[in-house]
mmCIF file of C-alpha atoms and ligand atoms in Angstrom:
data_model
loop_
_atom_site.group_PDB
_atom_site.id
_atom_site.type_symbol
_atom_site.label_atom_id
_atom_site.label_comp_id
_atom_site.label_asym_id
_atom_site.label_seq_id
_atom_site.Cartn_x
_atom_site.Cartn_y
_atom_site.Cartn_z
ATOM 1 C CA UNK Z 1 -5.603 -53.151 18.655
ATOM 2 C CA UNK Z 2 -4.857 -49.528 19.308
ATOM 3 C CA UNK Z 3 -7.725 -47.172 18.444
ATOM 4 C CA UNK Z 4 -7.341 -43.481 17.695
ATOM 5 C CA UNK Z 5 -10.331 -41.220 17.055
ATOM 6 C CA UNK Z 6 -9.647 -38.101 15.021
ATOM 7 C CA UNK Z 7 -12.000 -35.131 14.923
ATOM 8 C CA UNK Z 8 -12.423 -35.405 11.150
ATOM 9 C CA UNK Z 9 -11.512 -37.518 8.141
ATOM 10 C CA UNK Z 10 -9.163 -34.718 7.062
ATOM 11 C CA UNK Z 11 -7.253 -34.763 10.374
ATOM 12 C CA UNK Z 12 -7.021 -38.537 10.168
ATOM 13 C CA UNK Z 13 -5.694 -38.464 6.598
ATOM 14 C CA UNK Z 14 -3.135 -35.845 7.484
ATOM 15 C CA UNK Z 15 -1.855 -37.788 10.530
ATOM 16 C CA UNK Z 16 -1.574 -41.077 8.622
ATOM 17 C CA UNK Z 17 0.074 -39.392 5.635
ATOM 18 C CA UNK Z 18 2.705 -37.916 7.986
ATOM 19 C CA UNK Z 19 3.327 -41.307 9.604
ATOM 20 C CA UNK Z 20 3.593 -43.055 6.243
ATOM 21 C CA UNK Z 21 5.974 -40.408 4.932
ATOM 22 C CA UNK Z 22 8.058 -40.735 8.120
ATOM 23 C CA UNK Z 23 8.229 -44.512 7.654
ATOM 24 C CA UNK Z 24 9.389 -44.068 4.085
ATOM 25 C CA UNK Z 25 11.961 -41.467 5.095
ATOM 26 C CA UNK Z 26 13.348 -43.811 7.769
ATOM 27 C CA UNK Z 27 13.429 -46.781 5.391
ATOM 28 C CA UNK Z 28 13.359 -45.947 1.660
ATOM 29 C CA UNK Z 29 12.964 -49.695 0.966
ATOM 30 C CA UNK Z 30 9.646 -49.866 2.817
ATOM 31 C CA UNK Z 31 7.226 -52.467 1.440
ATOM 32 C CA UNK Z 32 3.735 -50.989 1.457
ATOM 33 C CA UNK Z 33 0.372 -52.722 1.044
ATOM 34 C CA UNK Z 34 -2.212 -50.245 -0.164
ATOM 35 C CA UNK Z 35 -6.000 -50.223 -0.573
ATOM 36 C CA UNK Z 36 -8.235 -48.628 -3.155
ATOM 37 C CA UNK Z 37 -11.651 -47.280 -2.184
ATOM 38 C CA UNK Z 38 -13.231 -44.007 -1.200
ATOM 39 C CA UNK Z 39 -11.706 -43.915 2.285
ATOM 40 C CA UNK Z 40 -8.033 -43.519 1.266
ATOM 41 C CA UNK Z 41 -8.647 -40.763 -1.309
ATOM 42 C CA UNK Z 42 -7.876 -38.026 1.241
ATOM 43 C CA UNK Z 43 -4.897 -39.986 2.566
ATOM 44 C CA UNK Z 44 -3.311 -40.284 -0.865
ATOM 45 C CA UNK Z 45 -3.941 -36.599 -1.579
ATOM 46 C CA UNK Z 46 -2.105 -35.687 1.626
ATOM 47 C CA UNK Z 47 0.661 -38.205 0.986
ATOM 48 C CA UNK Z 48 1.290 -36.760 -2.481
ATOM 49 C CA UNK Z 49 1.417 -33.231 -1.036
ATOM 50 C CA UNK Z 50 3.802 -34.232 1.774
ATOM 51 C CA UNK Z 51 5.983 -36.224 -0.628
ATOM 52 C CA UNK Z 52 6.377 -33.163 -2.810
ATOM 53 C CA UNK Z 53 6.973 -30.797 0.099
ATOM 54 C CA UNK Z 54 9.630 -33.089 1.605
ATOM 55 C CA UNK Z 55 11.076 -34.328 -1.737
ATOM 56 C CA UNK Z 56 10.470 -37.822 -0.411
ATOM 57 C CA UNK Z 57 12.363 -40.606 -2.193
ATOM 58 C CA UNK Z 58 9.840 -43.187 -3.437
ATOM 59 C CA UNK Z 59 12.238 -44.786 -5.939
ATOM 60 C CA UNK Z 60 13.134 -47.765 -3.740
ATOM 61 C CA UNK Z 61 9.730 -48.266 -2.105
ATOM 62 C CA UNK Z 62 7.713 -51.342 -3.084
ATOM 63 C CA UNK Z 63 3.941 -51.204 -3.304
ATOM 64 C CA UNK Z 64 1.452 -54.058 -3.401
ATOM 65 C CA UNK Z 65 -2.248 -53.389 -3.964
ATOM 66 C CA UNK Z 66 -4.629 -55.123 -1.601
ATOM 67 C CA UNK Z 67 -7.114 -56.344 -4.197
ATOM 68 C CA UNK Z 68 -8.438 -56.067 -7.760
ATOM 69 C CA UNK Z 69 -11.572 -56.963 -9.682
ATOM 70 C CA UNK Z 70 -11.605 -59.894 -12.073
ATOM 71 C CA UNK Z 71 -12.308 -58.317 -15.445
ATOM 72 C CA UNK Z 72 -12.512 -59.849 -18.927
ATOM 73 C CA UNK Z 73 -9.122 -60.590 -20.499
ATOM 74 C CA UNK Z 74 -9.820 -58.185 -23.354
ATOM 75 C CA UNK Z 75 -10.907 -55.433 -20.944
ATOM 76 C CA UNK Z 76 -8.690 -52.372 -20.974
ATOM 77 C CA UNK Z 77 -9.557 -51.615 -17.360
ATOM 78 C CA UNK Z 78 -8.148 -52.843 -14.101
ATOM 79 C CA UNK Z 79 -10.238 -50.566 -11.895
ATOM 80 C CA UNK Z 80 -8.252 -50.577 -8.650
ATOM 81 C CA UNK Z 81 -4.908 -50.481 -10.466
ATOM 82 C CA UNK Z 82 -6.200 -47.406 -12.293
ATOM 83 C CA UNK Z 83 -7.383 -45.934 -9.009
ATOM 84 C CA UNK Z 84 -3.964 -46.377 -7.388
ATOM 85 C CA UNK Z 85 -2.288 -44.809 -10.410
ATOM 86 C CA UNK Z 86 -4.651 -41.840 -10.512
ATOM 87 C CA UNK Z 87 -4.645 -41.087 -6.782
ATOM 88 C CA UNK Z 88 -1.081 -41.899 -5.752
ATOM 89 C CA UNK Z 89 1.363 -43.680 -8.017
ATOM 90 C CA UNK Z 90 1.270 -41.209 -10.906
ATOM 91 C CA UNK Z 91 2.195 -38.406 -8.516
ATOM 92 C CA UNK Z 92 5.173 -39.854 -6.652
ATOM 93 C CA UNK Z 93 8.390 -41.033 -8.315
ATOM 94 C CA UNK Z 94 7.962 -44.770 -7.848
ATOM 95 C CA UNK Z 95 9.999 -47.259 -9.870
ATOM 96 C CA UNK Z 96 7.433 -49.041 -12.079
ATOM 97 C CA UNK Z 97 9.093 -52.449 -11.598
ATOM 98 C CA UNK Z 98 8.586 -52.105 -7.840
ATOM 99 C CA UNK Z 99 4.814 -51.511 -8.149
ATOM 100 C CA UNK Z 100 2.665 -54.630 -8.129
ATOM 101 C CA UNK Z 101 -1.020 -55.516 -8.019
ATOM 102 C CA UNK Z 102 -3.003 -58.703 -8.550
ATOM 103 C CA UNK Z 103 -3.788 -59.016 -12.238
ATOM 104 C CA UNK Z 104 -7.528 -59.553 -12.510
ATOM 105 C CA UNK Z 105 -7.210 -60.163 -16.270
ATOM 106 C CA UNK Z 106 -4.783 -63.075 -15.926
ATOM 107 C CA UNK Z 107 -5.507 -66.187 -18.008
ATOM 108 C CA UNK Z 108 -4.898 -68.425 -14.993
ATOM 109 C CA UNK Z 109 -6.199 -66.600 -11.934
ATOM 110 C CA UNK Z 110 -4.996 -69.190 -9.407
ATOM 111 C CA UNK Z 111 -1.485 -69.035 -10.856
ATOM 112 C CA UNK Z 112 -1.659 -65.241 -10.629
ATOM 113 C CA UNK Z 113 -2.604 -65.488 -6.943
ATOM 114 C CA UNK Z 114 0.416 -67.749 -6.346
ATOM 115 C CA UNK Z 115 2.655 -65.333 -8.242
ATOM 116 C CA UNK Z 116 1.409 -62.454 -6.094
ATOM 117 C CA UNK Z 117 2.061 -64.299 -2.830
ATOM 118 C CA UNK Z 118 5.561 -65.196 -3.988
ATOM 119 C CA UNK Z 119 6.226 -61.588 -5.003
ATOM 120 C CA UNK Z 120 5.217 -60.311 -1.569
ATOM 121 C CA UNK Z 121 7.389 -62.958 0.062
ATOM 122 C CA UNK Z 122 10.354 -62.193 -2.216
ATOM 123 C CA UNK Z 123 10.067 -58.539 -1.255
ATOM 124 C CA UNK Z 124 10.553 -59.574 2.367
ATOM 125 C CA UNK Z 125 6.876 -59.271 3.332
ATOM 126 C CA UNK Z 126 4.763 -56.194 3.928
ATOM 127 C CA UNK Z 127 6.225 -53.643 6.350
ATOM 128 C CA UNK Z 128 3.067 -51.544 6.500
ATOM 129 C CA UNK Z 129 -0.363 -52.530 5.236
ATOM 130 C CA UNK Z 130 -3.114 -49.936 5.121
ATOM 131 C CA UNK Z 131 -6.673 -51.279 5.076
ATOM 132 C CA UNK Z 132 -10.181 -49.960 4.733
ATOM 133 C CA UNK Z 133 -13.212 -51.863 6.021
ATOM 134 C CA UNK Z 134 -16.483 -52.745 4.345
ATOM 135 C CA UNK Z 135 -19.781 -52.005 6.084
ATOM 136 C CA UNK Z 136 -20.173 -55.797 6.389
ATOM 137 C CA UNK Z 137 -16.762 -56.098 8.064
ATOM 138 C CA UNK Z 138 -14.806 -57.248 5.021
ATOM 139 C CA UNK Z 139 -11.132 -56.389 4.609
ATOM 140 C CA UNK Z 140 -9.701 -56.466 1.104
ATOM 141 C CA UNK Z 141 -12.352 -58.604 -0.543
ATOM 142 C CA UNK Z 142 -12.374 -61.158 2.264
ATOM 143 C CA UNK Z 143 -16.126 -61.290 2.662
ATOM 144 C CA UNK Z 144 -18.000 -62.724 5.681
ATOM 145 C CA UNK Z 145 -17.271 -66.452 5.894
ATOM 146 C CA UNK Z 146 -13.667 -66.091 4.701
ATOM 147 C CA UNK Z 147 -11.246 -68.485 6.414
ATOM 148 C CA UNK Z 148 -8.345 -67.010 8.409
ATOM 149 C CA UNK Z 149 -5.783 -69.259 6.682
ATOM 150 C CA UNK Z 150 -6.440 -67.964 3.157
ATOM 151 C CA UNK Z 151 -3.695 -66.340 1.152
ATOM 152 C CA UNK Z 152 -4.239 -64.362 -2.077
ATOM 153 C CA UNK Z 153 -7.227 -65.937 -3.825
ATOM 154 C CA UNK Z 154 -10.215 -65.430 -6.087
ATOM 155 C CA UNK Z 155 -13.181 -64.173 -4.052
ATOM 156 C CA UNK Z 156 -16.880 -63.910 -4.875
ATOM 157 C CA UNK Z 157 -18.324 -60.545 -3.920
ATOM 158 C CA UNK Z 158 -21.490 -60.011 -1.900
ATOM 159 C CA UNK Z 159 -24.270 -57.882 -3.368
ATOM 160 C CA UNK Z 160 -23.467 -55.327 -0.655
ATOM 161 C CA UNK Z 161 -19.832 -55.035 -1.711
ATOM 162 C CA UNK Z 162 -20.758 -54.770 -5.371
ATOM 163 C CA UNK Z 163 -23.166 -51.950 -4.505
ATOM 164 C CA UNK Z 164 -20.456 -50.210 -2.435
ATOM 165 C CA UNK Z 165 -18.149 -50.262 -5.479
ATOM 166 C CA UNK Z 166 -20.680 -49.107 -8.067
ATOM 167 C CA UNK Z 167 -19.196 -45.583 -7.932
ATOM 168 C CA UNK Z 168 -16.201 -46.950 -9.871
ATOM 169 C CA UNK Z 169 -18.510 -48.237 -12.604
ATOM 170 C CA UNK Z 170 -20.637 -45.207 -13.396
ATOM 171 C CA UNK Z 171 -23.012 -46.008 -10.531
ATOM 172 C CA UNK Z 172 -24.064 -49.265 -12.255
ATOM 173 C CA UNK Z 173 -24.114 -52.226 -9.858
ATOM 174 C CA UNK Z 174 -24.664 -54.586 -12.793
ATOM 175 C CA UNK Z 175 -21.285 -53.501 -14.185
ATOM 176 C CA UNK Z 176 -19.374 -54.339 -10.989
ATOM 177 C CA UNK Z 177 -17.594 -57.677 -11.572
ATOM 178 C CA UNK Z 178 -18.844 -60.498 -9.326
ATOM 179 C CA UNK Z 179 -15.323 -61.706 -8.515
ATOM 180 C CA UNK Z 180 -12.042 -60.201 -7.362
ATOM 181 C CA UNK Z 181 -8.496 -61.182 -6.436
ATOM 182 C CA UNK Z 182 -7.611 -60.285 -2.883
ATOM 183 C CA UNK Z 183 -4.848 -60.758 -0.372
ATOM 184 C CA UNK Z 184 -6.218 -63.368 2.022
ATOM 185 C CA UNK Z 185 -6.575 -62.986 5.778
ATOM 186 C CA UNK Z 186 -3.285 -64.872 6.276
ATOM 187 C CA UNK Z 187 -1.539 -62.553 3.795
ATOM 188 C CA UNK Z 188 -2.928 -59.549 5.664
ATOM 189 C CA UNK Z 189 -1.941 -60.899 9.091
ATOM 190 C CA UNK Z 190 1.578 -61.493 7.743
ATOM 191 C CA UNK Z 191 2.169 -57.734 7.504
ATOM 192 C CA UNK Z 192 4.468 -56.395 10.221
ATOM 193 C CA UNK Z 193 2.255 -53.370 10.892
ATOM 194 C CA UNK Z 194 -1.367 -52.802 9.900
ATOM 195 C CA UNK Z 195 -3.322 -49.551 9.914
ATOM 196 C CA UNK Z 196 -7.062 -49.852 9.365
ATOM 197 C CA UNK Z 197 -8.864 -46.654 8.432
ATOM 198 C CA UNK Z 198 -12.616 -46.123 8.738
ATOM 199 C CA UNK Z 199 -14.585 -42.936 8.291
ATOM 200 C CA UNK Z 200 -18.302 -42.218 8.259
ATOM 201 C CA UNK Z 201 -21.235 -43.506 10.274
ATOM 202 C CA UNK Z 202 -21.944 -46.302 7.792
ATOM 203 C CA UNK Z 203 -18.789 -48.043 9.071
ATOM 204 C CA UNK Z 204 -19.621 -47.573 12.781
ATOM 205 C CA UNK Z 205 -21.324 -50.948 13.361
ATOM 206 C CA UNK Z 206 -18.554 -52.915 11.633
ATOM 207 C CA UNK Z 207 -15.886 -50.993 13.567
ATOM 208 C CA UNK Z 208 -17.581 -51.693 16.920
ATOM 209 C CA UNK Z 209 -17.972 -55.403 16.095
ATOM 210 C CA UNK Z 210 -14.352 -55.599 14.947
ATOM 211 C CA UNK Z 211 -12.998 -53.979 18.113
ATOM 212 C CA UNK Z 212 -15.396 -55.269 20.783
ATOM 213 C CA UNK Z 213 -16.996 -58.435 19.407
ATOM 214 C CA UNK Z 214 -15.604 -61.944 19.211
ATOM 215 C CA UNK Z 215 -13.206 -63.180 16.547
ATOM 216 C CA UNK Z 216 -15.360 -64.740 13.834
ATOM 217 C CA UNK Z 217 -15.279 -65.383 10.081
ATOM 218 C CA UNK Z 218 -18.686 -63.651 10.020
ATOM 219 C CA UNK Z 219 -16.763 -60.402 10.464
ATOM 220 C CA UNK Z 220 -13.382 -60.857 8.742
ATOM 221 C CA UNK Z 221 -11.939 -57.646 10.243
ATOM 222 C CA UNK Z 222 -12.233 -59.262 13.690
ATOM 223 C CA UNK Z 223 -9.258 -61.488 12.767
ATOM 224 C CA UNK Z 224 -7.128 -58.367 13.187
ATOM 225 C CA UNK Z 225 -7.565 -58.784 16.952
ATOM 226 C CA UNK Z 226 -4.989 -61.585 16.765
ATOM 227 C CA UNK Z 227 -2.266 -59.285 15.369
ATOM 228 C CA UNK Z 228 -0.121 -57.315 17.830
ATOM 229 C CA UNK Z 229 0.657 -54.465 15.454
ATOM 230 C CA UNK Z 230 -2.767 -53.154 14.434
ATOM 231 C CA UNK Z 231 -3.698 -49.483 14.674
ATOM 232 C CA UNK Z 232 -7.258 -48.399 13.905
ATOM 233 C CA UNK Z 233 -7.781 -44.805 12.832
ATOM 234 C CA UNK Z 234 -11.351 -43.484 12.975
ATOM 235 C CA UNK Z 235 -13.169 -40.248 12.517
ATOM 236 C CA UNK Z 236 -15.805 -39.416 15.122
ATOM 237 C CA UNK Z 237 -18.655 -40.734 12.975
ATOM 238 C CA UNK Z 238 -17.068 -44.174 12.575
ATOM 239 C CA UNK Z 239 -16.435 -44.335 16.336
ATOM 240 C CA UNK Z 240 -19.999 -43.652 17.548
ATOM 241 C CA UNK Z 241 -20.841 -47.260 18.362
ATOM 242 C CA UNK Z 242 -17.660 -48.060 20.287
ATOM 243 C CA UNK Z 243 -18.269 -49.061 23.886
HETATM 244 C C1 GLP W 301 -13.883 -52.286 -0.797
HETATM 245 C C2 GLP W 301 -12.504 -52.863 -1.130
HETATM 246 C C3 GLP W 301 -11.550 -52.691 0.012
HETATM 247 C C4 GLP W 301 -11.836 -51.400 0.717
HETATM 248 C C5 GLP W 301 -13.180 -51.507 1.400
HETATM 249 C C6 GLP W 301 -13.730 -50.176 1.875
HETATM 250 O O1 GLP W 301 -14.923 -53.039 -1.340
HETATM 251 N N1 GLP W 301 -12.499 -54.219 -1.511
HETATM 252 O O2 GLP W 301 -10.234 -52.742 -0.466
HETATM 253 O O3 GLP W 301 -10.854 -51.147 1.683
HETATM 254 O O4 GLP W 301 -14.125 -52.161 0.564
HETATM 255 O O5 GLP W 301 -14.006 -49.368 0.776
HETATM 256 P P1 GLP W 301 -14.342 -47.827 0.895
HETATM 257 O O6 GLP W 301 -13.127 -47.170 1.410
HETATM 258 O O7 GLP W 301 -14.700 -47.384 -0.501
HETATM 259 O O8 GLP W 301 -15.499 -47.730 1.846
#
């Protein structure tokens, strides 16, 4: 994996937003896989600004969200879908039919996972997948112990991951759903190019283990070592434990 350390999270976001915009300009049909979370907030802000400044054509781009919480069927909220709308998709002229995310309110969750895999495949696969990383080394919601062969599936969340997502639920860990739908490791590794973004010292140990440790289900991000097209973008704080 190629590692790049930027002097700040802002510089990192700006560089990745430029690269993503360039990819979209080169190929308006680009199929993007996109994460929610705190880390990409700056990225999406920059990407919206660049898209406006360059009048970038998003109308033919396809987007697939990385993951989503399982919420009650009568719930009005799909938290990550809402996040993607608020931070990116409401501000660029995407075609709604080309925007997809795993439906965490589906009646049959396994059937929804199959539908999602087929939709990604029918789109021709992911050209560019952007990932964050959990402090425990998870990617998407592939928690420690996740098998490398898994495709989109229902995942049980660790207490640590629920705590890390409490900010989306008014700071209440007890309101964070215990399950989520997530692209599996095999879905992720099927992307043609992957960019993993990590900022802040709380990600430093996971980043070092991902880049320098062995490949193990105990640290799902380590499976990225087996993919030839992975770029890791870090701020200085997230890079402090690298050898
Ligand atoms: C979350 C999400 C991931 C995200 C990662 C890092 O729990 N499941 O999609 O990339 O963990 O999140 P954050 O950027 O908020 O630290």
